[in-house]
PDB file of C-alpha atoms and ligand atoms in Angstrom:
ATOM      1  CA  ILE Q  10     -21.322 -82.909  24.212  1.00  0.00           C
ATOM      2  CA  PRO Q  11     -21.098 -80.719  21.068  1.00  0.00           C
ATOM      3  CA  ARG Q  12     -17.599 -80.521  19.534  1.00  0.00           C
ATOM      4  CA  ARG Q  13     -15.982 -77.149  20.391  1.00  0.00           C
ATOM      5  CA  GLN Q  14     -12.739 -75.699  21.715  1.00  0.00           C
ATOM      6  CA  TRP Q  15     -12.469 -76.894  25.312  1.00  0.00           C
ATOM      7  CA  SER Q  16     -10.307 -75.530  28.141  1.00  0.00           C
ATOM      8  CA  LEU Q  17      -9.705 -76.351  31.794  1.00  0.00           C
ATOM      9  CA  GLN Q  18     -12.090 -73.568  32.840  1.00  0.00           C
ATOM     10  CA  ASP Q  19     -14.946 -75.610  31.356  1.00  0.00           C
ATOM     11  CA  PHE Q  20     -14.517 -78.286  34.044  1.00  0.00           C
ATOM     12  CA  GLU Q  21     -14.769 -78.666  37.817  1.00  0.00           C
ATOM     13  CA  ILE Q  22     -12.129 -81.248  38.764  1.00  0.00           C
ATOM     14  CA  GLY Q  23     -13.159 -83.965  41.253  1.00  0.00           C
ATOM     15  CA  LYS Q  24     -11.340 -86.844  42.938  1.00  0.00           C
ATOM     16  CA  PRO Q  25      -8.451 -88.604  41.205  1.00  0.00           C
ATOM     17  CA  LEU Q  26      -9.687 -91.914  39.775  1.00  0.00           C
ATOM     18  CA  GLY Q  27      -6.272 -93.435  39.364  1.00  0.00           C
ATOM     19  CA  LYS Q  28      -2.953 -93.264  37.641  1.00  0.00           C
ATOM     20  CA  GLY Q  29      -2.685 -94.131  33.970  1.00  0.00           C
ATOM     21  CA  LYS Q  30       0.589 -94.857  32.192  1.00  0.00           C
ATOM     22  CA  PHE Q  31       1.490 -91.239  31.429  1.00  0.00           C
ATOM     23  CA  GLY Q  32      -0.596 -89.203  33.822  1.00  0.00           C
ATOM     24  CA  ARG Q  33      -3.601 -89.291  36.092  1.00  0.00           C
ATOM     25  CA  VAL Q  34      -7.322 -89.618  35.546  1.00  0.00           C
ATOM     26  CA  TYR Q  35      -9.738 -87.342  37.423  1.00  0.00           C
ATOM     27  CA  LEU Q  36     -13.479 -87.329  37.871  1.00  0.00           C
ATOM     28  CA  ALA Q  37     -14.701 -84.012  36.400  1.00  0.00           C
ATOM     29  CA  ARG Q  38     -17.897 -82.175  35.623  1.00  0.00           C
ATOM     30  CA  GLU Q  39     -18.451 -79.942  32.575  1.00  0.00           C
ATOM     31  CA  VAL Q  40     -19.695 -76.703  34.144  1.00  0.00           C
ATOM     32  CA  LYS Q  41     -22.512 -75.740  31.749  1.00  0.00           C
ATOM     33  CA  SER Q  42     -24.083 -79.160  31.083  1.00  0.00           C
ATOM     34  CA  LYS Q  43     -23.198 -80.628  34.519  1.00  0.00           C
ATOM     35  CA  TYR Q  44     -22.098 -83.685  32.519  1.00  0.00           C
ATOM     36  CA  ILE Q  45     -19.818 -86.034  34.464  1.00  0.00           C
ATOM     37  CA  VAL Q  46     -16.671 -87.131  32.595  1.00  0.00           C
ATOM     38  CA  ALA Q  47     -13.244 -88.631  33.275  1.00  0.00           C
ATOM     39  CA  LEU Q  48     -10.424 -86.210  32.524  1.00  0.00           C
ATOM     40  CA  LYS Q  49      -7.180 -87.990  31.601  1.00  0.00           C
ATOM     41  CA  VAL Q  50      -4.204 -85.659  32.100  1.00  0.00           C
ATOM     42  CA  ILE Q  51      -1.057 -86.587  30.157  1.00  0.00           C
ATOM     43  CA  PHE Q  52       2.266 -84.784  30.603  1.00  0.00           C
ATOM     44  CA  LYS Q  53       3.723 -83.626  27.298  1.00  0.00           C
ATOM     45  CA  GLU Q  54       7.276 -84.207  28.510  1.00  0.00           C
ATOM     46  CA  GLN Q  55       6.380 -87.892  29.140  1.00  0.00           C
ATOM     47  CA  ILE Q  56       4.983 -88.178  25.615  1.00  0.00           C
ATOM     48  CA  GLU Q  57       8.053 -86.483  24.116  1.00  0.00           C
ATOM     49  CA  LYS Q  58      10.430 -88.538  26.283  1.00  0.00           C
ATOM     50  CA  TYR Q  59       8.965 -91.817  25.051  1.00  0.00           C
ATOM     51  CA  ARG Q  60       8.299 -90.384  21.590  1.00  0.00           C
ATOM     52  CA  LEU Q  61       4.647 -91.442  21.769  1.00  0.00           C
ATOM     53  CA  HIS Q  62       3.307 -88.333  20.113  1.00  0.00           C
ATOM     54  CA  HIS Q  63       2.140 -90.148  16.945  1.00  0.00           C
ATOM     55  CA  GLN Q  64       0.666 -92.998  18.991  1.00  0.00           C
ATOM     56  CA  LEU Q  65      -1.302 -90.653  21.249  1.00  0.00           C
ATOM     57  CA  ARG Q  66      -2.537 -88.717  18.213  1.00  0.00           C
ATOM     58  CA  ARG Q  67      -3.611 -92.030  16.622  1.00  0.00           C
ATOM     59  CA  GLU Q  68      -5.418 -93.078  19.851  1.00  0.00           C
ATOM     60  CA  MET Q  69      -7.272 -89.762  19.891  1.00  0.00           C
ATOM     61  CA  GLU Q  70      -8.272 -89.857  16.249  1.00  0.00           C
ATOM     62  CA  ILE Q  71      -9.362 -93.489  16.455  1.00  0.00           C
ATOM     63  CA  GLN Q  72     -11.331 -93.273  19.701  1.00  0.00           C
ATOM     64  CA  THR Q  73     -13.069 -90.028  18.717  1.00  0.00           C
ATOM     65  CA  GLY Q  74     -14.467 -91.768  15.659  1.00  0.00           C
ATOM     66  CA  LEU Q  75     -15.821 -94.823  17.479  1.00  0.00           C
ATOM     67  CA  ARG Q  76     -19.441 -94.933  18.687  1.00  0.00           C
ATOM     68  CA  HIS Q  77     -20.447 -98.243  20.319  1.00  0.00           C
ATOM     69  CA  PRO Q  78     -22.078 -99.118  23.689  1.00  0.00           C
ATOM     70  CA  ASN Q  79     -19.025-101.212  24.617  1.00  0.00           C
ATOM     71  CA  VAL Q  80     -16.347 -98.717  23.535  1.00  0.00           C
ATOM     72  CA  LEU Q  81     -15.444 -95.912  25.936  1.00  0.00           C
ATOM     73  CA  ARG Q  82     -16.198 -92.544  24.300  1.00  0.00           C
ATOM     74  CA  LEU Q  83     -13.516 -89.898  23.785  1.00  0.00           C
ATOM     75  CA  TYR Q  84     -15.567 -86.680  23.598  1.00  0.00           C
ATOM     76  CA  GLY Q  85     -12.659 -84.345  22.810  1.00  0.00           C
ATOM     77  CA  TRP Q  86      -9.373 -82.957  24.027  1.00  0.00           C
ATOM     78  CA  PHE Q  87      -7.420 -79.749  24.766  1.00  0.00           C
ATOM     79  CA  HIS Q  88      -3.925 -78.867  25.983  1.00  0.00           C
ATOM     80  CA  ASP Q  89      -1.893 -76.231  27.834  1.00  0.00           C
ATOM     81  CA  ASN Q  90       1.890 -75.763  27.933  1.00  0.00           C
ATOM     82  CA  GLU Q  91       2.687 -78.891  29.935  1.00  0.00           C
ATOM     83  CA  ARG Q  92      -0.294 -81.193  29.596  1.00  0.00           C
ATOM     84  CA  ILE Q  93      -2.761 -82.794  27.193  1.00  0.00           C
ATOM     85  CA  TYR Q  94      -6.279 -83.407  28.532  1.00  0.00           C
ATOM     86  CA  LEU Q  95      -8.529 -86.167  27.150  1.00  0.00           C
ATOM     87  CA  ILE Q  96     -12.265 -85.745  27.864  1.00  0.00           C
ATOM     88  CA  LEU Q  97     -13.381 -89.352  28.312  1.00  0.00           C
ATOM     89  CA  GLU Q  98     -16.640 -91.108  29.159  1.00  0.00           C
ATOM     90  CA  TYR Q  99     -16.906 -91.843  32.898  1.00  0.00           C
ATOM     91  CA  ALA Q 100     -17.443 -95.541  33.712  1.00  0.00           C
ATOM     92  CA  HIS Q 101     -18.555 -95.712  37.334  1.00  0.00           C
ATOM     93  CA  GLY Q 102     -17.527 -99.319  37.947  1.00  0.00           C
ATOM     94  CA  GLY Q 103     -13.867 -98.808  37.147  1.00  0.00           C
ATOM     95  CA  GLU Q 104     -11.492-101.487  35.914  1.00  0.00           C
ATOM     96  CA  LEU Q 105     -12.882-104.969  35.317  1.00  0.00           C
ATOM     97  CA  TYR Q 106      -9.466-106.109  36.595  1.00  0.00           C
ATOM     98  CA  ARG Q 107     -10.420-105.056  40.125  1.00  0.00           C
ATOM     99  CA  GLU Q 108     -13.659-107.067  40.018  1.00  0.00           C
ATOM    100  CA  LEU Q 109     -11.746-110.101  38.745  1.00  0.00           C
ATOM    101  CA  ARG Q 110      -9.105-109.824  41.507  1.00  0.00           C
ATOM    102  CA  LYS Q 111     -11.804-109.285  44.151  1.00  0.00           C
ATOM    103  CA  SER Q 112     -13.935-112.302  43.185  1.00  0.00           C
ATOM    104  CA  GLY Q 113     -11.034-114.499  42.005  1.00  0.00           C
ATOM    105  CA  TYR Q 114     -12.934-115.718  38.955  1.00  0.00           C
ATOM    106  CA  LEU Q 115     -16.284-114.901  37.338  1.00  0.00           C
ATOM    107  CA  SER Q 116     -19.489-116.890  36.883  1.00  0.00           C
ATOM    108  CA  GLU Q 117     -20.061-118.406  33.434  1.00  0.00           C
ATOM    109  CA  LYS Q 118     -22.957-115.992  32.877  1.00  0.00           C
ATOM    110  CA  ARG Q 119     -20.851-112.926  33.651  1.00  0.00           C
ATOM    111  CA  ALA Q 120     -17.856-114.208  31.664  1.00  0.00           C
ATOM    112  CA  ALA Q 121     -20.050-115.018  28.642  1.00  0.00           C
ATOM    113  CA  THR Q 122     -21.721-111.587  28.821  1.00  0.00           C
ATOM    114  CA  TYR Q 123     -18.321-109.861  28.809  1.00  0.00           C
ATOM    115  CA  ILE Q 124     -17.033-112.008  25.928  1.00  0.00           C
ATOM    116  CA  ALA Q 125     -20.207-111.321  23.900  1.00  0.00           C
ATOM    117  CA  SER Q 126     -19.837-107.561  24.541  1.00  0.00           C
ATOM    118  CA  LEU Q 127     -16.169-107.692  23.535  1.00  0.00           C
ATOM    119  CA  ALA Q 128     -16.969-109.653  20.367  1.00  0.00           C
ATOM    120  CA  GLN Q 129     -19.614-107.073  19.398  1.00  0.00           C
ATOM    121  CA  ALA Q 130     -17.289-104.153  20.152  1.00  0.00           C
ATOM    122  CA  LEU Q 131     -14.395-105.736  18.233  1.00  0.00           C
ATOM    123  CA  ALA Q 132     -16.634-106.572  15.251  1.00  0.00           C
ATOM    124  CA  TYR Q 133     -17.583-102.883  15.193  1.00  0.00           C
ATOM    125  CA  CYS Q 134     -13.908-101.782  15.476  1.00  0.00           C
ATOM    126  CA  HIS Q 135     -12.795-104.210  12.765  1.00  0.00           C
ATOM    127  CA  GLU Q 136     -15.574-102.858  10.520  1.00  0.00           C
ATOM    128  CA  LYS Q 137     -13.900 -99.453  11.003  1.00  0.00           C
ATOM    129  CA  ASP Q 138     -10.464-100.950  10.235  1.00  0.00           C
ATOM    130  CA  VAL Q 139      -9.399-100.570  13.890  1.00  0.00           C
ATOM    131  CA  ILE Q 140      -7.458-103.375  15.596  1.00  0.00           C
ATOM    132  CA  HIS Q 141      -7.073-102.837  19.333  1.00  0.00           C
ATOM    133  CA  ARG Q 142      -4.181-105.304  19.889  1.00  0.00           C
ATOM    134  CA  ASP Q 143      -4.041-104.668  23.616  1.00  0.00           C
ATOM    135  CA  ILE Q 144      -7.300-105.973  25.081  1.00  0.00           C
ATOM    136  CA  LYS Q 145      -6.589-106.906  28.702  1.00  0.00           C
ATOM    137  CA  PRO Q 146      -8.548-106.623  31.978  1.00  0.00           C
ATOM    138  CA  GLU Q 147      -6.802-103.326  32.833  1.00  0.00           C
ATOM    139  CA  ASN Q 148      -8.113-101.789  29.601  1.00  0.00           C
ATOM    140  CA  LEU Q 149     -11.683-102.885  30.296  1.00  0.00           C
ATOM    141  CA  LEU Q 150     -13.927-100.650  32.369  1.00  0.00           C
ATOM    142  CA  LEU Q 151     -17.430-101.214  33.744  1.00  0.00           C
ATOM    143  CA  ASP Q 152     -20.203 -98.609  33.725  1.00  0.00           C
ATOM    144  CA  HIS Q 153     -22.810 -98.135  36.471  1.00  0.00           C
ATOM    145  CA  GLU Q 154     -24.876-101.000  35.016  1.00  0.00           C
ATOM    146  CA  GLY Q 155     -21.860-103.341  34.870  1.00  0.00           C
ATOM    147  CA  ARG Q 156     -21.667-102.936  31.080  1.00  0.00           C
ATOM    148  CA  LEU Q 157     -18.187-103.494  29.665  1.00  0.00           C
ATOM    149  CA  LYS Q 158     -16.323-100.607  27.978  1.00  0.00           C
ATOM    150  CA  ILE Q 159     -13.103-101.067  26.014  1.00  0.00           C
ATOM    151  CA  ALA Q 160     -10.802 -98.183  26.954  1.00  0.00           C
ATOM    152  CA  ASP Q 161      -7.249 -97.107  26.189  1.00  0.00           C
ATOM    153  CA  PHE Q 162      -6.761 -97.321  22.440  1.00  0.00           C
ATOM    154  CA  GLY Q 163      -3.162 -96.288  22.984  1.00  0.00           C
ATOM    155  CA  TRP Q 164      -1.829 -99.383  21.243  1.00  0.00           C
ATOM    156  CA  SER Q 165      -4.491 -99.799  18.582  1.00  0.00           C
ATOM    157  CA  VAL Q 166      -3.737 -99.277  14.916  1.00  0.00           C
ATOM    158  CA  GLN Q 167      -5.854 -98.132  12.026  1.00  0.00           C
ATOM    159  CA  SER Q 168      -5.022-100.881   9.556  1.00  0.00           C
ATOM    160  CA  ARG Q 169      -3.730 -99.271   6.365  1.00  0.00           C
ATOM    161  CA  SER Q 170      -6.006 -99.326   3.357  1.00  0.00           C
ATOM    162  CA  LYS Q 171      -4.762-102.838   2.523  1.00  0.00           C
ATOM    163  CA  ARG Q 172      -8.427-103.836   2.778  1.00  0.00           C
ATOM    164  CA  HIS Q 173      -9.149-101.930  -0.435  1.00  0.00           C
ATOM    165  CA  THR Q 174      -6.280-103.593  -2.260  1.00  0.00           C
ATOM    166  CA  MET Q 175      -7.677-106.813  -0.782  1.00  0.00           C
ATOM    167  CA  CYS Q 176     -10.987-106.169  -2.499  1.00  0.00           C
ATOM    168  CA  GLY Q 177      -9.016-105.957  -5.756  1.00  0.00           C
ATOM    169  CA  THR Q 178      -6.991-108.925  -6.883  1.00  0.00           C
ATOM    170  CA  LEU Q 179      -4.687-110.915  -4.601  1.00  0.00           C
ATOM    171  CA  ASP Q 180      -2.447-111.853  -7.529  1.00  0.00           C
ATOM    172  CA  TYR Q 181       0.191-109.279  -6.665  1.00  0.00           C
ATOM    173  CA  LEU Q 182       0.104-109.717  -2.855  1.00  0.00           C
ATOM    174  CA  ALA Q 183       2.831-111.871  -1.342  1.00  0.00           C
ATOM    175  CA  PRO Q 184       1.430-114.642   0.931  1.00  0.00           C
ATOM    176  CA  GLU Q 185       2.924-113.038   4.056  1.00  0.00           C
ATOM    177  CA  MET Q 186       1.085-109.817   3.175  1.00  0.00           C
ATOM    178  CA  VAL Q 187      -2.251-111.659   2.982  1.00  0.00           C
ATOM    179  CA  GLU Q 188      -1.391-113.747   6.030  1.00  0.00           C
ATOM    180  CA  ASN Q 189      -0.244-110.585   7.820  1.00  0.00           C
ATOM    181  CA  LYS Q 190      -3.577-108.911   7.058  1.00  0.00           C
ATOM    182  CA  ALA Q 191      -5.608-111.869   8.358  1.00  0.00           C
ATOM    183  CA  HIS Q 192      -3.224-112.179  11.264  1.00  0.00           C
ATOM    184  CA  ASP Q 193      -3.696-108.519  12.268  1.00  0.00           C
ATOM    185  CA  TYR Q 194      -7.430-108.827  12.781  1.00  0.00           C
ATOM    186  CA  ALA Q 195      -7.347-112.301  14.300  1.00  0.00           C
ATOM    187  CA  VAL Q 196      -4.963-111.164  17.026  1.00  0.00           C
ATOM    188  CA  ASP Q 197      -7.981-109.734  18.871  1.00  0.00           C
ATOM    189  CA  ASN Q 198      -9.776-113.094  18.541  1.00  0.00           C
ATOM    190  CA  TRP Q 199      -6.851-114.893  20.210  1.00  0.00           C
ATOM    191  CA  THR Q 200      -7.023-112.336  23.019  1.00  0.00           C
ATOM    192  CA  LEU Q 201     -10.720-113.105  23.544  1.00  0.00           C
ATOM    193  CA  GLY Q 202      -9.691-116.720  24.182  1.00  0.00           C
ATOM    194  CA  VAL Q 203      -7.078-115.599  26.709  1.00  0.00           C
ATOM    195  CA  LEU Q 204      -9.596-113.307  28.440  1.00  0.00           C
ATOM    196  CA  CYS Q 205     -12.340-115.961  28.494  1.00  0.00           C
ATOM    197  CA  TYR Q 206      -9.915-118.367  30.201  1.00  0.00           C
ATOM    198  CA  GLU Q 207      -8.816-115.686  32.694  1.00  0.00           C
ATOM    199  CA  PHE Q 208     -12.445-114.697  33.480  1.00  0.00           C
ATOM    200  CA  LEU Q 209     -13.314-118.334  34.274  1.00  0.00           C
ATOM    201  CA  TYR Q 210     -10.113-119.501  36.035  1.00  0.00           C
ATOM    202  CA  GLY Q 211      -8.805-116.212  37.462  1.00  0.00           C
ATOM    203  CA  VAL Q 212      -5.397-116.644  35.820  1.00  0.00           C
ATOM    204  CA  PRO Q 213      -4.321-116.264  32.165  1.00  0.00           C
ATOM    205  CA  PRO Q 214      -3.819-119.583  30.280  1.00  0.00           C
ATOM    206  CA  PHE Q 215      -0.073-119.316  29.571  1.00  0.00           C
ATOM    207  CA  GLU Q 216       1.062-117.806  32.858  1.00  0.00           C
ATOM    208  CA  ALA Q 217       4.616-118.840  33.767  1.00  0.00           C
ATOM    209  CA  GLU Q 218       7.478-117.831  36.057  1.00  0.00           C
ATOM    210  CA  SER Q 219       9.407-115.978  33.357  1.00  0.00           C
ATOM    211  CA  GLN Q 220       8.535-114.056  30.210  1.00  0.00           C
ATOM    212  CA  THR Q 221      10.526-116.600  28.204  1.00  0.00           C
ATOM    213  CA  ASP Q 222       8.458-119.492  29.575  1.00  0.00           C
ATOM    214  CA  THR Q 223       5.220-117.621  28.864  1.00  0.00           C
ATOM    215  CA  PHE Q 224       6.455-116.951  25.322  1.00  0.00           C
ATOM    216  CA  ARG Q 225       7.283-120.663  24.897  1.00  0.00           C
ATOM    217  CA  ARG Q 226       3.866-121.719  26.231  1.00  0.00           C
ATOM    218  CA  ILE Q 227       2.097-119.317  23.862  1.00  0.00           C
ATOM    219  CA  MET Q 228       4.086-120.483  20.826  1.00  0.00           C
ATOM    220  CA  LYS Q 229       3.330-124.107  21.724  1.00  0.00           C
ATOM    221  CA  VAL Q 230      -0.283-123.226  22.626  1.00  0.00           C
ATOM    222  CA  ASP Q 231       0.397-125.158  25.811  1.00  0.00           C
ATOM    223  CA  LEU Q 232      -3.241-125.005  26.992  1.00  0.00           C
ATOM    224  CA  SER Q 233      -4.547-127.009  29.939  1.00  0.00           C
ATOM    225  CA  PHE Q 234      -7.710-126.644  32.050  1.00  0.00           C
ATOM    226  CA  PRO Q 235      -7.399-126.927  35.864  1.00  0.00           C
ATOM    227  CA  SER Q 236      -9.932-129.232  37.587  1.00  0.00           C
ATOM    228  CA  THR Q 237     -11.141-126.378  39.785  1.00  0.00           C
ATOM    229  CA  PRO Q 238     -13.069-124.160  39.441  1.00  0.00           C
ATOM    230  CA  GLN Q 239     -15.642-126.320  37.642  1.00  0.00           C
ATOM    231  CA  VAL Q 240     -16.035-124.971  34.069  1.00  0.00           C
ATOM    232  CA  SER Q 241     -18.536-126.270  31.481  1.00  0.00           C
ATOM    233  CA  ALA Q 242     -17.398-128.242  28.423  1.00  0.00           C
ATOM    234  CA  GLU Q 243     -18.944-125.584  26.131  1.00  0.00           C
ATOM    235  CA  ALA Q 244     -16.793-122.868  27.704  1.00  0.00           C
ATOM    236  CA  LYS Q 245     -13.656-125.005  27.212  1.00  0.00           C
ATOM    237  CA  ASN Q 246     -14.763-125.648  23.641  1.00  0.00           C
ATOM    238  CA  LEU Q 247     -14.972-121.905  22.888  1.00  0.00           C
ATOM    239  CA  ILE Q 248     -11.554-121.255  24.482  1.00  0.00           C
ATOM    240  CA  SER Q 249      -9.990-124.127  22.495  1.00  0.00           C
ATOM    241  CA  ARG Q 250     -11.403-122.723  19.256  1.00  0.00           C
ATOM    242  CA  LEU Q 251      -9.920-119.283  19.896  1.00  0.00           C
ATOM    243  CA  LEU Q 252      -6.464-120.272  21.206  1.00  0.00           C
ATOM    244  CA  VAL Q 253      -5.429-121.701  17.838  1.00  0.00           C
ATOM    245  CA  LYS Q 254      -1.943-121.016  16.418  1.00  0.00           C
ATOM    246  CA  ASP Q 255      -3.126-120.656  12.811  1.00  0.00           C
ATOM    247  CA  SER Q 256      -4.881-117.268  12.951  1.00  0.00           C
ATOM    248  CA  SER Q 257      -7.086-118.120   9.960  1.00  0.00           C
ATOM    249  CA  LYS Q 258      -8.533-121.078  11.902  1.00  0.00           C
ATOM    250  CA  ARG Q 259      -9.675-119.083  14.957  1.00  0.00           C
ATOM    251  CA  LEU Q 260     -13.393-118.738  15.513  1.00  0.00           C
ATOM    252  CA  SER Q 261     -14.648-115.522  13.876  1.00  0.00           C
ATOM    253  CA  LEU Q 262     -16.289-112.810  15.983  1.00  0.00           C
ATOM    254  CA  GLN Q 263     -19.659-113.645  14.430  1.00  0.00           C
ATOM    255  CA  LYS Q 264     -19.207-117.361  15.255  1.00  0.00           C
ATOM    256  CA  ILE Q 265     -18.279-116.437  18.831  1.00  0.00           C
ATOM    257  CA  MET Q 266     -21.594-114.621  19.218  1.00  0.00           C
ATOM    258  CA  GLU Q 267     -23.405-117.727  17.891  1.00  0.00           C
ATOM    259  CA  HIS Q 268     -21.454-120.208  20.031  1.00  0.00           C
ATOM    260  CA  PRO Q 269     -23.728-122.411  22.243  1.00  0.00           C
ATOM    261  CA  TRP Q 270     -21.939-121.321  25.456  1.00  0.00           C
ATOM    262  CA  ILE Q 271     -22.492-117.631  24.572  1.00  0.00           C
ATOM    263  CA  MET Q 272     -26.100-118.174  23.436  1.00  0.00           C
ATOM    264  CA  LYS Q 273     -26.858-120.054  26.669  1.00  0.00           C
ATOM    265  CA  ASN Q 274     -25.047-117.772  29.153  1.00  0.00           C
ATOM    266  CA  ALA Q 275     -24.632-114.245  27.786  1.00  0.00           C
ATOM    267  CA  ASP Q 276     -27.112-111.612  28.898  1.00  0.00           C
ATOM    268  CA  PHE Q 277     -27.513-109.432  25.803  1.00  0.00           C
ATOM    269  CA  MET Q 278     -28.805-106.611  27.962  1.00  0.00           C
ATOM    270  CA  ASP Q 279     -27.681-103.684  25.889  1.00  0.00           C
ATOM    271  CA  THR Q 280     -28.025-104.632  22.235  1.00  0.00           C
ATOM    272  CA  CYS Q 281     -30.633-106.546  20.325  1.00  0.00           C
ATOM    273  CA  SER Q 282     -27.779-108.594  18.851  1.00  0.00           C
ATOM    274  CA  LYS Q 283     -30.002-111.741  18.965  1.00  0.00           C
ATOM    275  CA  LEU Q 284     -32.159-110.121  16.256  1.00  0.00           C
ATOM    276  CA  GLN Q 285     -29.043-109.400  14.155  1.00  0.00           C
ATOM    277  CA  LEU Q 286     -27.984-113.071  14.190  1.00  0.00           C
TER     278      LEU Q 286
HETATM  279  C1  MMH U 315     -10.018 -96.978  42.793  1.00  0.00           C
HETATM  280  O1  MMH U 315     -11.400 -97.195  42.593  1.00  0.00           O
HETATM  281  C2  MMH U 315     -11.911 -96.734  41.425  1.00  0.00           C
HETATM  282  C3  MMH U 315     -13.229 -97.053  41.128  1.00  0.00           C
HETATM  283  C4  MMH U 315     -13.797 -96.622  39.948  1.00  0.00           C
HETATM  284  C5  MMH U 315     -13.067 -95.862  39.059  1.00  0.00           C
HETATM  285  C6  MMH U 315     -13.708 -95.448  37.816  1.00  0.00           C
HETATM  286  N1  MMH U 315     -12.990 -95.125  36.758  1.00  0.00           N
HETATM  287  N2  MMH U 315     -13.667 -94.812  35.685  1.00  0.00           N
HETATM  288  C7  MMH U 315     -13.195 -94.318  34.509  1.00  0.00           C
HETATM  289  N3  MMH U 315     -14.050 -93.844  33.606  1.00  0.00           N
HETATM  290  N4  MMH U 315     -13.390 -93.401  32.522  1.00  0.00           N
HETATM  291  C8  MMH U 315     -12.091 -93.592  32.729  1.00  0.00           C
HETATM  292  C9  MMH U 315     -11.046 -93.190  31.715  1.00  0.00           C
HETATM  293  C10 MMH U 315     -11.891 -94.188  33.973  1.00  0.00           C
HETATM  294  C11 MMH U 315     -10.597 -94.591  34.502  1.00  0.00           C
HETATM  295  O2  MMH U 315      -9.577 -94.368  33.845  1.00  0.00           O
HETATM  296  N5  MMH U 315     -10.536 -95.188  35.681  1.00  0.00           N
HETATM  297  C12 MMH U 315      -9.377 -95.644  36.285  1.00  0.00           C
HETATM  298  C13 MMH U 315      -8.094 -95.177  35.985  1.00  0.00           C
HETATM  299  C14 MMH U 315      -6.995 -95.710  36.637  1.00  0.00           C
HETATM  300  C15 MMH U 315      -7.148 -96.686  37.586  1.00  0.00           C
HETATM  301  C16 MMH U 315      -8.451 -97.154  37.881  1.00  0.00           C
HETATM  302  N6  MMH U 315      -8.537 -98.113  38.863  1.00  0.00           N
HETATM  303  C17 MMH U 315      -9.646 -98.875  39.120  1.00  0.00           C
HETATM  304  C18 MMH U 315      -9.493 -99.847  40.233  1.00  0.00           C
HETATM  305  O3  MMH U 315     -10.664 -98.774  38.489  1.00  0.00           O
HETATM  306  C19 MMH U 315      -9.555 -96.645  37.229  1.00  0.00           C
HETATM  307  C20 MMH U 315     -11.754 -95.505  39.356  1.00  0.00           C
HETATM  308  C21 MMH U 315     -11.173 -95.955  40.540  1.00  0.00           C
END
């Protein structure tokens, strides 16, 4: 869709797809091109009330600039007095979360395919200095072919140009700055470990009665594998190499894509990533 000034008159609004955090999402069709999109309607008063103006602006700038088969496209936006409208790619399958709840847990092939897609998408985002920081099943959508799409960059950050200073000399950078930098990117790798566990067992690894207990289990990396469902040793190996406290010791995105469990089970349907390896 060519970039131009959009307005509500350009769209025929269809059924509501669901409620987001700050508004609703509707199926819509752009009148001239007949192109089907998802129109996310956000109420300005909600944004002002929670002072999320800068964050929403950041989400829009970031997501507009990203082009990857596993990242949901933001084609553009417009607003009227009360609302902001985001023109988003329509993913027919909806939230991966629903599929996970319906089937309880996923097959190793499906889980590995999703993890491989996420690793590719995150490698692309990290190349563009974007850290998502909030990858969870609710923020993952599926298209009509079951291909995973990372959505909702509301909590992502464009890492400041520390990278460039990083290319210079480290002499002047305090250790926590360097550690912080590494830590920022690796937070998404940790999350891949959490998601891989949840895809295979149907529950997240550090689930607990209270937030405090979950926090304690995370800080201790209190990881254990239930005896059912049956999960391969390779899958457990990948999870154990991602859920590592020291962020610099987590498996890199590239290493994830080369991991035996991924190589054996992932269906690289959409990208020729095997050739890249
Ligand atoms: C309730 O059953 C559903 C089945 C499929 C959908 C498809 N949503 N597809 C989308 N494409 N681009 C965007 C953005 C969306 C979207 O936000 N969907 C959405 C929003 C809020 C809740 C849900 N719920 C579920 C179950 O998918 C989906 C939405 C709802």
